[in-house]
Coordinates of C-alpha atoms in Angstrom, one line a residue:
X1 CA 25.6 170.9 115.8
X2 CA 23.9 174.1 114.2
X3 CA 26.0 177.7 114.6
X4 CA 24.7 181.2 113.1
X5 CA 27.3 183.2 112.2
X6 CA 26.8 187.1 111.7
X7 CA 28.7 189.9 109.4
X8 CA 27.9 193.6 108.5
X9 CA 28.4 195.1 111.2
X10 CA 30.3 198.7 111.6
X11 CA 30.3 202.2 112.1
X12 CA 28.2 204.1 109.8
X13 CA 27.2 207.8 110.0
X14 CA 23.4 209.2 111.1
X15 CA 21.0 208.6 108.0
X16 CA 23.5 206.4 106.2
X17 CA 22.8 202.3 106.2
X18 CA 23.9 198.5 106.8
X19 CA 23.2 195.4 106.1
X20 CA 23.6 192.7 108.3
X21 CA 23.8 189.0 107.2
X22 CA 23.4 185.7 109.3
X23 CA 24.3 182.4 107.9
X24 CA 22.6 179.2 109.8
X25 CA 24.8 175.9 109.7
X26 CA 25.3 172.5 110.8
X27 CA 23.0 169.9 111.0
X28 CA 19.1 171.2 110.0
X29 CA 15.9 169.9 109.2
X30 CA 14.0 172.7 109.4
X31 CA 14.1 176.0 110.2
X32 CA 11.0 177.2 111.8
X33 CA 11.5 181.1 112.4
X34 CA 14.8 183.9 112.4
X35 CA 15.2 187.2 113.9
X36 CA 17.2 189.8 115.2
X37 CA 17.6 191.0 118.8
X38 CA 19.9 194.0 119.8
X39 CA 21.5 195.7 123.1
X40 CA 23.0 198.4 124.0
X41 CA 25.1 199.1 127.2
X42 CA 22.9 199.3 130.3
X43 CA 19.6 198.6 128.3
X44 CA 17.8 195.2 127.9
X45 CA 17.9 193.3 125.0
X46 CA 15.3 194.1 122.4
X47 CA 13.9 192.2 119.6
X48 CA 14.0 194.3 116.6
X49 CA 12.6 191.9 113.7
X50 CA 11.3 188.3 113.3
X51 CA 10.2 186.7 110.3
X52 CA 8.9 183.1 110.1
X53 CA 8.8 180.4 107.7
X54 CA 5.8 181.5 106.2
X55 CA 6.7 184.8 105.3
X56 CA 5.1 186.7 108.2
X57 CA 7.5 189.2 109.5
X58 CA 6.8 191.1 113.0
X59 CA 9.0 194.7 113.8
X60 CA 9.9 197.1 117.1
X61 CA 7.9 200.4 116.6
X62 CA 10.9 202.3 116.9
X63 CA 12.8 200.6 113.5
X64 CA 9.0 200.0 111.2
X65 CA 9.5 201.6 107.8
X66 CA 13.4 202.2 108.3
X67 CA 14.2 198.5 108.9
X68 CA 13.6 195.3 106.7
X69 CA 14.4 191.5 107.3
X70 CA 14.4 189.1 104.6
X71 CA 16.0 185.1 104.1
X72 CA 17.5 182.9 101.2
X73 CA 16.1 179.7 102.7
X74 CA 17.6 177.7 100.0
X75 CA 21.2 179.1 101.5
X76 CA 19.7 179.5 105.4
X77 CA 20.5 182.9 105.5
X78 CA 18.6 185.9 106.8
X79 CA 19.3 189.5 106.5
X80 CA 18.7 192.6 107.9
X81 CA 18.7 196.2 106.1
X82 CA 18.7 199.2 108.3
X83 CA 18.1 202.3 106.8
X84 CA 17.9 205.9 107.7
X85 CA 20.3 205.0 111.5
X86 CA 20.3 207.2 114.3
X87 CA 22.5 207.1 117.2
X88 CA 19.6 205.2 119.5
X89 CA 20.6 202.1 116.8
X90 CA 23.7 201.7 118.5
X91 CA 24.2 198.6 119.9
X92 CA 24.9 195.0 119.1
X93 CA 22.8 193.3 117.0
X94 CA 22.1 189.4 117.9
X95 CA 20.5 187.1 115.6
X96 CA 18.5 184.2 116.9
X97 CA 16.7 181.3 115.2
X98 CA 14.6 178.8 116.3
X99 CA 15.4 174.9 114.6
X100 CA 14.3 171.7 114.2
X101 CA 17.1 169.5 113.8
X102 CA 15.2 166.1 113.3
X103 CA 11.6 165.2 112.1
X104 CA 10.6 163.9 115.4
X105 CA 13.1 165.7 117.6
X106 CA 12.4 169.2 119.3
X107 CA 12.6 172.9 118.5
X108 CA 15.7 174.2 119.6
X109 CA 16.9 178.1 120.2
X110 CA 20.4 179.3 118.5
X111 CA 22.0 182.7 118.8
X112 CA 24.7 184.4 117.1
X113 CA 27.8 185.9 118.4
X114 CA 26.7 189.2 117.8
X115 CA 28.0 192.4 115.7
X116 CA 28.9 195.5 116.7
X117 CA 26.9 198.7 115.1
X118 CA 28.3 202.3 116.0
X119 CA 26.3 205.1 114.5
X120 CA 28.4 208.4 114.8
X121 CA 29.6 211.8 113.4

């Protein structure tokens, strides 16, 4: 029983910013890595950021140095701040985490409902 629950989504103008949160719940032992994934309409789904329990992050080319993910593990939750948004950042944003529930029991994969960003004039 572990649900990730997303917020900050929105409309926000070109060059302005958000920040998207994602709270992980339920029953957790461990969480072994968190990212975000996004689509827009008639384009695959992308991943956009990871970052692991040890701190290594990985990004898409197209959002390095405007995007940044970042967790409070003692409260689950990660975050994502997007920066500098063009209208190619449209889309909704997913976030994903991968969890161990028990110490002998396997990984499992969660995602999020998703969030909505609109980037417009």
């Amino acid at each position: 029983q572990v649900q990730l629950v997303e917020s900050g989504g929105g409309l926000v103008q070109p060059g302005g910013s958000l920040r998207l949160s994602c709270a992980a719940s339920g029953s957790i032992f461990s969480i072994n890595s968190m990212g975000w994934f996004r689509q827009a309409p008639g384009k695959q789904r992308e991943l956009v950021a990871t970052l692991t329990s040890g701190g290594s992050t990985n990004y898409a080319d197209s959002v390095k140095g405007r995007f940044t993910i970042s967790r409070d593990s003692a409260k689950n939750l990660v975050y994502l701040q997007m920066n500098a948004l063009n209208p190619e950042d449209a889309a909704v944003y997913y976030c994903y985490a991968n969890i161990k529930r028990t110490v002998l029991g396997p990984d499992f994969h969660y995602w999020g409902q998703g969030t909505q960003v609109t980037v417009s004039s």
